[in-house]
């Protein structure tokens, strides 16, 4: 394969930084441009090891601003992988404005730049949440499941997916949508369930469980997701959607108990709190298409993944303590200036 430049957006966030590291470590043929706005969720420390590497360029900017996207694409870009998003459901319930700006307008701006530049692939990182709620224990999301988002976050992600579809159909942009289930692993911002549970348990603080704790999510380790994305980038068919999932359904209570057991902490830390409004009961992915067409399989089972993830948060206390104290914001302000 020839040398190529991949524009990764949102590369300072959780999945984006794991994906950039995956490419940098495994793909010497690839150069990465990382366009990231550095919101509260973006932390350049996540990729500090690559600063100064000639194969890596960081551009601070907003995907919804055409001038910022143009700056990132100076020098040429062959492929785009769009992770940049406001990603937390609870924040979208408090205020959805930025979700529309980044997730919807940002995707439109990137699609337009991609079309004009004639990129050879555009991968849109979507979510299974666009399918809505499976409700009871039966059924799985397939690529044919109708979109029925229930939170402002998932509605904005569904809108983005539909724009991607329209750019394939209308302009022939070689675009692909992936829809993944809940990720966990290193560098996940501790507002999301698993890192919140792990870091609170390590500090002997209560573990907040929404409602009855019986909502089900289908967990996948971020490394498995990154391998799937590399496969989609290489061999995915333009115009297609691929569901990605770890086939690892757990209730939130099961997840919390697994974390407590791994950290040898008491179940008395479980704390039931009022439910999230509109809280989807169950998500579960049917990953048959990506397995069959692209030969991808998850490698990490949930027990191994939780063990490794807990170890990472134990060994990287400084990383999450600074986030939880808000101190890390100073790091990037010093590093990259205000604004
Ligand atoms: P994250 O919140 O950890 O990271 C988001 C990144 O995007 C941050 O670095 C942030 O600074 C950046 N960003 C936000 N707004 C931006 C803008 N306007 N311009 C440029 N950069 C901006 O999110 P994540 O969990 O890593 O999720 C990444 C993507 O994967 C998102 O599109 C999300 O919808 C999708 N996804 C996440 C999960 C999951 O379980 N975390 C599951 C399926 C899909
Ligand atoms: P989250 O990590 O926010 O992912 P998503 O809502 O996008 O699936 O939440 C995962 C599940 O955990 C979801 O059912 C909500 C629940 N949850 C809690 O019970 N307590 C919490 O403090 C958080 C953040 C989530």
Coordinates of N, CA, C and O in Angstrom, one line a residue, residues 153-297:
X153 N -28.5 13.8 21.7 CA -27.2 13.2 21.2 C -27.4 12.3 20.0 O -26.9 12.5 18.9
X154 N -28.3 11.3 20.3 CA -28.4 10.3 19.2 C -29.2 10.9 18.0 O -28.9 10.5 16.8
X155 N -30.1 11.8 18.2 CA -30.7 12.5 17.1 C -29.7 13.2 16.2 O -29.8 13.2 15.0
X156 N -28.7 13.9 16.9 CA -27.7 14.6 16.1 C -26.8 13.6 15.3 O -26.4 13.9 14.2
X157 N -26.5 12.5 15.9 CA -25.7 11.5 15.2 C -26.5 10.9 14.1 O -25.9 10.6 13.0
X158 N -27.8 10.7 14.2 CA -28.6 10.1 13.1 C -28.6 11.1 12.0 O -28.5 10.7 10.8
X159 N -28.8 12.4 12.3 CA -28.8 13.4 11.2 C -27.5 13.4 10.5 O -27.5 13.5 9.2
X160 N -26.4 13.2 11.2 CA -25.1 13.2 10.5 C -25.0 12.0 9.6 O -24.5 12.1 8.5
X161 N -25.5 10.8 10.1 CA -25.4 9.6 9.2 C -26.2 9.8 7.9 O -25.8 9.4 6.8
X162 N -27.3 10.5 8.1 CA -28.2 10.8 6.9 C -27.5 11.7 5.9 O -27.6 11.6 4.7
X163 N -26.8 12.7 6.4 CA -26.0 13.6 5.5 C -25.0 12.8 4.8 O -24.7 13.0 3.6
X164 N -24.3 11.9 5.5 CA -23.3 11.0 4.8 C -23.9 10.2 3.7 O -23.4 10.2 2.6
X165 N -25.0 9.6 4.0 CA -25.7 8.9 3.0 C -26.0 9.7 1.8 O -25.8 9.3 0.6
X166 N -26.5 11.0 2.0 CA -26.9 11.8 0.9 C -25.6 12.2 0.0 O -25.7 12.4 -1.2
X167 N -24.5 12.4 0.7 CA -23.3 12.7 -0.1 C -22.8 11.5 -0.9 O -22.2 11.7 -2.0
X168 N -23.0 10.3 -0.5 CA -22.7 9.1 -1.3 C -23.6 9.1 -2.5 O -23.2 9.0 -3.7
X169 N -24.9 9.2 -2.3 CA -25.9 9.1 -3.3 C -25.9 10.3 -4.3 O -26.0 10.1 -5.5
X170 N -25.8 11.5 -3.8 CA -25.9 12.7 -4.7 C -24.6 12.9 -5.4 O -24.6 13.3 -6.6
X171 N -23.4 12.8 -4.7 CA -22.1 13.3 -5.3 C -21.2 12.1 -5.5 O -20.1 12.3 -6.0
X172 N -21.6 10.9 -5.1 CA -20.7 9.7 -5.3 C -19.5 9.8 -4.3 O -18.5 9.1 -4.6
X173 N -19.6 10.5 -3.2 CA -18.5 10.5 -2.3 C -18.3 9.1 -1.7 O -19.3 8.5 -1.2
X174 N -17.1 8.5 -1.7 CA -17.0 7.2 -1.2 C -17.0 7.1 0.3 O -16.0 6.9 1.0
X175 N -18.2 7.2 0.8 CA -18.4 7.4 2.3 C -19.0 6.1 2.9 O -19.7 5.4 2.2
X176 N -18.6 5.8 4.1 CA -19.0 4.6 4.9 C -19.4 5.1 6.3 O -18.7 5.9 6.9
X177 N -20.5 4.5 6.8 CA -20.9 4.8 8.2 C -20.7 3.6 9.0 O -21.0 2.5 8.6
X178 N -20.0 3.7 10.1 CA -19.9 2.6 11.1 C -20.8 3.0 12.3 O -20.9 4.1 12.7
X179 N -21.4 2.0 12.9 CA -22.2 2.2 14.1 C -21.8 1.2 15.2 O -22.0 0.0 15.0
X180 N -21.2 1.8 16.2 CA -20.6 0.9 17.2 C -21.4 1.0 18.5 O -22.1 1.9 18.8
X181 N -21.3 -0.1 19.3 CA -21.9 -0.1 20.6 C -21.0 0.6 21.6 O -20.0 1.2 21.2
X182 N -21.4 0.5 22.9 CA -20.6 1.2 23.9 C -19.2 0.7 24.1 O -18.9 -0.5 24.3
X183 N -18.2 1.7 24.0 CA -16.8 1.4 24.1 C -16.4 1.6 25.5 O -16.9 2.4 26.3
X184 N -15.3 0.9 25.9 CA -14.6 1.2 27.2 C -13.1 0.9 26.9 O -12.7 0.2 26.0
X185 N -12.3 1.4 27.8 CA -10.8 1.1 27.7 C -10.0 2.4 28.2 O -10.6 3.3 28.8
X186 N -8.7 2.4 27.9 CA -7.9 3.5 28.4 C -8.3 4.8 27.7 O -8.7 4.9 26.6
X187 N -8.0 5.9 28.5 CA -8.2 7.3 28.0 C -9.7 7.7 27.9 O -10.0 8.6 27.2
X188 N -10.6 7.0 28.5 CA -12.0 7.4 28.4 C -12.3 8.4 29.5 O -12.0 8.2 30.6
X189 N -12.9 9.5 29.1 CA -13.2 10.6 30.0 C -14.2 10.1 31.1 O -15.2 9.4 30.9
X190 N -13.8 10.4 32.4 CA -14.5 9.7 33.5 C -15.9 10.3 33.8 O -16.4 10.2 34.9
X191 N -16.6 10.8 32.8 CA -18.0 11.0 32.9 C -18.8 9.9 32.4 O -20.0 9.7 32.7
X192 N -18.2 9.0 31.6 CA -18.9 7.8 31.0 C -18.9 6.7 32.0 O -18.0 6.6 32.9
X193 N -19.8 5.7 31.9 CA -20.1 4.8 32.9 C -18.9 4.1 33.5 O -18.6 4.1 34.7
X194 N -18.2 3.4 32.6 CA -17.1 2.5 33.2 C -16.0 3.3 33.8 O -15.6 3.0 35.0
X195 N -15.4 4.3 33.2 CA -14.3 5.0 33.9 C -14.9 5.8 35.2 O -14.1 5.9 36.1
X196 N -16.1 6.2 35.1 CA -16.7 6.8 36.3 C -16.8 5.8 37.5 O -16.4 6.1 38.6
X197 N -17.2 4.6 37.2 CA -17.3 3.6 38.2 C -16.0 3.2 38.8 O -15.8 3.1 40.0
X198 N -15.0 3.0 37.8 CA -13.7 2.6 38.3 C -13.0 3.7 39.1 O -12.5 3.4 40.2
X199 N -13.1 5.0 38.7 CA -12.4 6.0 39.4 C -13.1 6.3 40.7 O -12.4 6.6 41.7
X200 N -14.4 6.3 40.7 CA -15.1 6.5 42.0 C -14.8 5.4 43.0 O -14.5 5.6 44.2
X201 N -14.8 4.1 42.5 CA -14.5 3.0 43.4 C -13.1 3.1 44.0 O -12.8 2.9 45.1
X202 N -12.1 3.5 43.1 CA -10.7 3.6 43.6 C -10.6 4.7 44.7 O -9.8 4.6 45.6
X203 N -11.5 5.7 44.7 CA -11.5 6.7 45.7 C -12.5 6.4 46.8 O -12.8 7.3 47.7
X204 N -13.1 5.2 46.8 CA -14.1 4.8 47.8 C -15.3 5.8 47.8 O -15.9 6.1 48.9
X205 N -15.7 6.3 46.6 CA -16.8 7.2 46.5 C -18.0 6.4 45.9 O -17.8 5.4 45.2
X206 N -19.3 6.9 46.1 CA -20.4 6.1 45.7 C -20.4 5.9 44.1 O -20.0 6.8 43.4
X207 N -21.0 4.8 43.7 CA -21.1 4.5 42.2 C -22.5 4.8 41.8 O -23.5 4.1 42.2
X208 N -22.8 5.9 41.1 CA -24.2 6.3 40.8 C -24.8 5.4 39.7 O -24.3 5.2 38.6
X209 N -25.9 4.7 40.1 CA -26.6 3.8 39.2 C -27.9 4.4 38.9 O -28.8 4.6 39.8
X210 N -28.2 4.7 37.6 CA -29.5 5.4 37.2 C -30.6 4.3 37.3 O -30.5 3.2 36.8
X211 N -31.7 4.8 37.9 CA -33.0 4.0 37.9 C -32.7 2.7 38.6 O -32.1 2.6 39.7
X212 N -33.2 1.6 38.0 CA -33.1 0.3 38.7 C -31.8 -0.5 38.3 O -31.5 -1.6 38.7
X213 N -30.9 0.2 37.4 CA -29.6 -0.5 37.1 C -29.8 -1.6 36.1 O -28.8 -2.3 35.8
X214 N -31.0 -1.8 35.5 CA -31.2 -3.0 34.7 C -31.2 -2.6 33.2 O -31.5 -3.4 32.3
X215 N -30.8 -1.4 32.9 CA -30.6 -1.0 31.4 C -29.4 -1.8 30.9 O -28.4 -2.0 31.6
X216 N -29.5 -2.2 29.7 CA -28.5 -3.1 29.1 C -27.7 -2.4 28.0 O -28.3 -1.7 27.1
X217 N -26.4 -2.5 28.0 CA -25.5 -2.0 27.0 C -24.7 -3.2 26.5 O -24.5 -4.1 27.2
X218 N -24.2 -3.0 25.2 CA -23.4 -4.1 24.6 C -22.0 -3.6 24.5 O -21.7 -2.8 23.6
X219 N -21.1 -4.1 25.4 CA -19.8 -3.5 25.5 C -18.8 -4.0 24.6 O -18.7 -5.2 24.3
X220 N -17.9 -3.1 24.1 CA -16.8 -3.5 23.3 C -15.5 -2.8 23.7 O -15.6 -1.6 24.1
X221 N -14.4 -3.5 23.8 CA -13.1 -2.8 24.1 C -12.7 -1.9 23.0 O -12.8 -2.3 21.8
X222 N -12.2 -0.7 23.3 CA -11.8 0.2 22.2 C -10.8 -0.3 21.3 O -10.8 0.0 20.1
X223 N -9.9 -1.2 21.7 CA -8.9 -1.8 20.8 C -9.6 -2.6 19.7 O -9.2 -2.6 18.5
X224 N -10.6 -3.4 20.1 CA -11.4 -4.1 19.1 C -12.1 -3.2 18.1 O -12.2 -3.5 16.9
X225 N -12.6 -2.1 18.6 CA -13.3 -1.1 17.8 C -12.3 -0.6 16.8 O -12.6 -0.5 15.6
X226 N -11.1 -0.2 17.3 CA -10.1 0.4 16.4 C -9.7 -0.6 15.3 O -9.5 -0.2 14.1
X227 N -9.5 -1.8 15.6 CA -9.2 -2.8 14.6 C -10.3 -3.0 13.6 O -10.0 -3.1 12.4
X228 N -11.5 -2.9 14.0 CA -12.6 -3.0 13.1 C -12.6 -1.8 12.1 O -12.8 -1.9 10.9
X229 N -12.3 -0.6 12.7 CA -12.3 0.6 11.9 C -11.2 0.6 10.8 O -11.3 1.0 9.7
X230 N -10.0 0.0 11.2 CA -8.9 -0.1 10.2 C -9.4 -1.0 9.1 O -9.1 -0.7 7.9
X231 N -10.1 -2.1 9.4 CA -10.6 -3.0 8.4 C -11.6 -2.3 7.5 O -11.6 -2.5 6.3
X232 N -12.5 -1.5 8.1 CA -13.5 -0.8 7.3 C -12.8 0.1 6.3 O -13.1 0.3 5.2
X233 N -11.8 0.8 6.8 CA -11.0 1.8 6.0 C -10.3 1.1 4.9 O -10.3 1.6 3.7
X234 N -9.8 -0.1 5.1 CA -9.1 -0.8 4.0 C -10.1 -1.5 3.0 O -9.9 -1.5 1.9
X235 N -11.1 -2.1 3.6 CA -11.9 -3.0 2.7 C -13.4 -2.8 2.7 O -14.1 -3.5 2.0
X236 N -13.9 -1.8 3.5 CA -15.3 -1.5 3.5 C -15.8 -1.0 2.2 O -15.0 -0.4 1.4
X237 N -17.0 -1.3 1.9 CA -17.6 -0.8 0.6 C -18.3 0.5 0.7 O -19.1 0.7 1.6
X238 N -17.9 1.5 -0.2 CA -18.5 2.8 -0.1 C -20.1 2.7 -0.2 O -20.6 1.8 -0.9
X239 N -20.7 3.6 0.5 CA -22.2 3.6 0.5 C -22.8 2.6 1.6 O -24.0 2.7 1.8
X240 N -21.9 1.8 2.2 CA -22.5 0.8 3.1 C -22.4 1.3 4.6 O -21.7 2.3 4.9
X241 N -23.2 0.7 5.4 CA -23.1 0.9 6.9 C -22.7 -0.4 7.5 O -23.1 -1.5 7.0
X242 N -21.8 -0.3 8.5 CA -21.4 -1.5 9.2 C -21.6 -1.3 10.7 O -21.1 -0.4 11.3
X243 N -22.4 -2.2 11.3 CA -22.6 -2.3 12.7 C -21.4 -3.0 13.4 O -21.0 -4.1 12.9
X244 N -20.9 -2.4 14.5 CA -19.7 -3.0 15.2 C -20.1 -3.2 16.6 O -20.6 -2.3 17.3
X245 N -19.9 -4.4 17.1 CA -20.3 -4.7 18.5 C -19.5 -5.8 19.1 O -19.1 -6.7 18.3
X246 N -19.4 -5.9 20.4 CA -18.6 -6.9 21.1 C -19.4 -8.1 21.5 O -18.9 -9.0 22.1
X247 N -20.7 -8.1 21.2 CA -21.6 -9.2 21.6 C -21.4 -9.5 23.1 O -21.1 -10.7 23.5
X248 N -21.5 -8.5 23.9 CA -21.1 -8.6 25.3 C -22.1 -7.7 26.1 O -21.8 -6.7 26.6
X249 N -23.4 -8.2 26.1 CA -24.4 -7.5 26.8 C -24.3 -7.6 28.3 O -24.1 -8.7 28.8
X250 N -24.5 -6.5 29.0 CA -24.5 -6.5 30.5 C -25.5 -5.4 31.0 O -25.6 -4.4 30.3
X251 N -26.1 -5.7 32.1 CA -26.9 -4.6 32.7 C -25.9 -3.7 33.4 O -24.7 -4.1 33.7
X252 N -26.3 -2.5 33.7 CA -25.4 -1.5 34.3 C -25.0 -2.1 35.7 O -23.8 -1.9 36.1
X253 N -25.9 -2.7 36.3 CA -25.6 -3.3 37.7 C -24.5 -4.4 37.6 O -23.6 -4.5 38.4
X254 N -24.6 -5.2 36.5 CA -23.6 -6.3 36.3 C -22.2 -5.6 36.1 O -21.2 -6.1 36.6
X255 N -22.2 -4.5 35.3 CA -21.0 -3.8 35.0 C -20.4 -3.3 36.4 O -19.2 -3.5 36.7
X256 N -21.3 -2.7 37.2 CA -20.8 -2.1 38.4 C -20.2 -3.1 39.4 O -19.2 -3.0 40.0
X257 N -20.9 -4.3 39.4 CA -20.5 -5.4 40.3 C -19.2 -5.9 39.8 O -18.3 -6.3 40.6
X258 N -19.0 -6.0 38.5 CA -17.7 -6.5 37.9 C -16.6 -5.6 38.3 O -15.5 -6.0 38.7
X259 N -16.8 -4.3 38.3 CA -15.8 -3.3 38.6 C -15.4 -3.4 40.1 O -14.3 -3.5 40.5
X260 N -16.5 -3.5 40.9 CA -16.2 -3.6 42.4 C -15.5 -4.9 42.7 O -14.5 -4.9 43.5
X261 N -15.8 -6.0 42.1 CA -15.1 -7.3 42.3 C -13.7 -7.1 41.9 O -12.7 -7.5 42.6
X262 N -13.4 -6.6 40.7 CA -12.0 -6.4 40.2 C -11.2 -5.6 41.2 O -10.0 -5.8 41.4
X263 N -11.8 -4.5 41.7 CA -11.0 -3.6 42.6 C -11.1 -4.0 44.1 O -10.6 -3.3 44.9
X264 N -11.8 -5.1 44.4 CA -12.0 -5.6 45.7 C -12.6 -4.5 46.6 O -12.1 -4.2 47.7
X265 N -13.7 -3.9 46.1 CA -14.4 -2.9 46.9 C -15.8 -3.4 47.2 O -16.3 -4.2 46.5
X266 N -16.4 -2.9 48.3 CA -17.7 -3.5 48.8 C -18.9 -3.0 47.9 O -18.9 -1.9 47.4
X267 N -19.9 -3.8 47.9 CA -21.1 -3.5 47.1 C -21.9 -2.3 47.8 O -22.8 -1.7 47.2
X268 N -21.5 -2.0 49.0 CA -22.2 -0.9 49.7 C -21.9 0.4 49.0 O -22.6 1.4 49.2
X269 N -20.9 0.4 48.1 CA -20.7 1.7 47.3 C -21.7 1.9 46.2 O -21.8 3.0 45.7
X270 N -22.5 0.9 45.9 CA -23.6 1.1 44.9 C -24.6 2.1 45.4 O -25.0 2.0 46.5
X271 N -24.9 3.1 44.5 CA -25.8 4.2 45.0 C -26.9 4.4 43.9 O -26.5 4.9 42.8
X272 N -28.1 4.0 44.1 CA -29.2 4.2 43.1 C -29.6 5.7 43.1 O -29.9 6.2 44.2
X273 N -29.6 6.3 41.9 CA -29.9 7.7 41.8 C -31.1 7.8 40.8 O -31.3 6.9 40.0
X274 N -31.7 9.0 40.7 CA -32.8 9.1 39.8 C -32.4 8.8 38.3 O -31.3 9.1 37.9
X275 N -33.4 8.3 37.6 CA -33.1 7.8 36.2 C -32.8 9.0 35.3 O -33.3 10.1 35.5
X276 N -32.1 8.7 34.2 CA -31.9 9.7 33.1 C -33.2 9.8 32.3 O -33.9 8.8 32.0
X277 N -33.7 11.1 32.0 CA -34.9 11.2 31.2 C -34.8 10.5 29.9 O -33.7 10.7 29.2
X278 N -35.8 9.8 29.4 CA -35.8 9.2 28.1 C -34.8 8.0 28.0 O -34.5 7.6 26.9
X279 N -34.4 7.5 29.1 CA -33.3 6.5 29.2 C -33.6 5.2 28.4 O -34.6 4.5 28.7
X280 N -32.9 4.9 27.3 CA -33.1 3.7 26.5 C -32.8 2.5 27.4 O -31.8 2.4 28.1
X281 N -33.7 1.5 27.3 CA -33.6 0.3 28.1 C -32.5 -0.6 27.6 O -31.6 -1.1 28.4
X282 N -32.5 -0.9 26.3 CA -31.5 -1.9 25.9 C -31.0 -1.6 24.5 O -31.7 -1.3 23.6
X283 N -29.6 -1.7 24.3 CA -29.0 -1.7 23.0 C -28.2 -3.0 22.8 O -27.6 -3.5 23.8
X284 N -28.3 -3.5 21.6 CA -27.5 -4.7 21.3 C -27.3 -4.8 19.8 O -28.2 -4.7 19.0
X285 N -26.0 -5.1 19.4 CA -25.7 -5.0 18.0 C -25.6 -6.4 17.4 O -25.1 -7.3 18.1
X286 N -26.1 -6.6 16.2 CA -25.8 -7.8 15.4 C -24.6 -7.4 14.5 O -24.8 -6.7 13.5
X287 N -23.4 -8.0 14.8 CA -22.2 -7.6 14.0 C -22.0 -8.6 12.9 O -20.9 -8.6 12.3
X288 N -23.0 -9.3 12.4 CA -22.8 -10.4 11.4 C -22.2 -9.8 10.1 O -21.4 -10.5 9.5
X289 N -22.6 -8.6 9.7 CA -22.2 -8.1 8.4 C -20.7 -7.8 8.4 O -19.9 -8.2 7.5
X290 N -20.2 -7.1 9.5 CA -18.8 -6.8 9.5 C -17.9 -8.1 9.7 O -16.8 -8.2 9.1
X291 N -18.5 -9.1 10.4 CA -17.7 -10.3 10.5 C -17.7 -11.1 9.2 O -16.6 -11.6 8.8
X292 N -18.8 -11.1 8.5 CA -18.9 -11.9 7.3 C -18.2 -11.3 6.1 O -17.3 -11.9 5.5
X293 N -18.4 -10.0 5.9 CA -17.8 -9.3 4.8 C -16.4 -8.9 5.0 O -15.6 -9.0 4.0
X294 N -16.0 -8.5 6.2 CA -14.6 -8.0 6.4 C -13.8 -8.9 7.3 O -12.6 -8.6 7.5
X295 N -14.4 -10.0 7.8 CA -13.6 -11.0 8.5 C -13.1 -10.5 9.9 O -12.2 -11.0 10.5
X296 N -13.8 -9.4 10.4 CA -13.4 -8.9 11.7 C -14.0 -9.7 12.9 O -15.2 -10.1 12.7
X297 N -13.3 -9.9 13.9 CA -13.8 -10.6 15.1 C -13.3 -9.8 16.4 O -12.1 -9.4 16.4

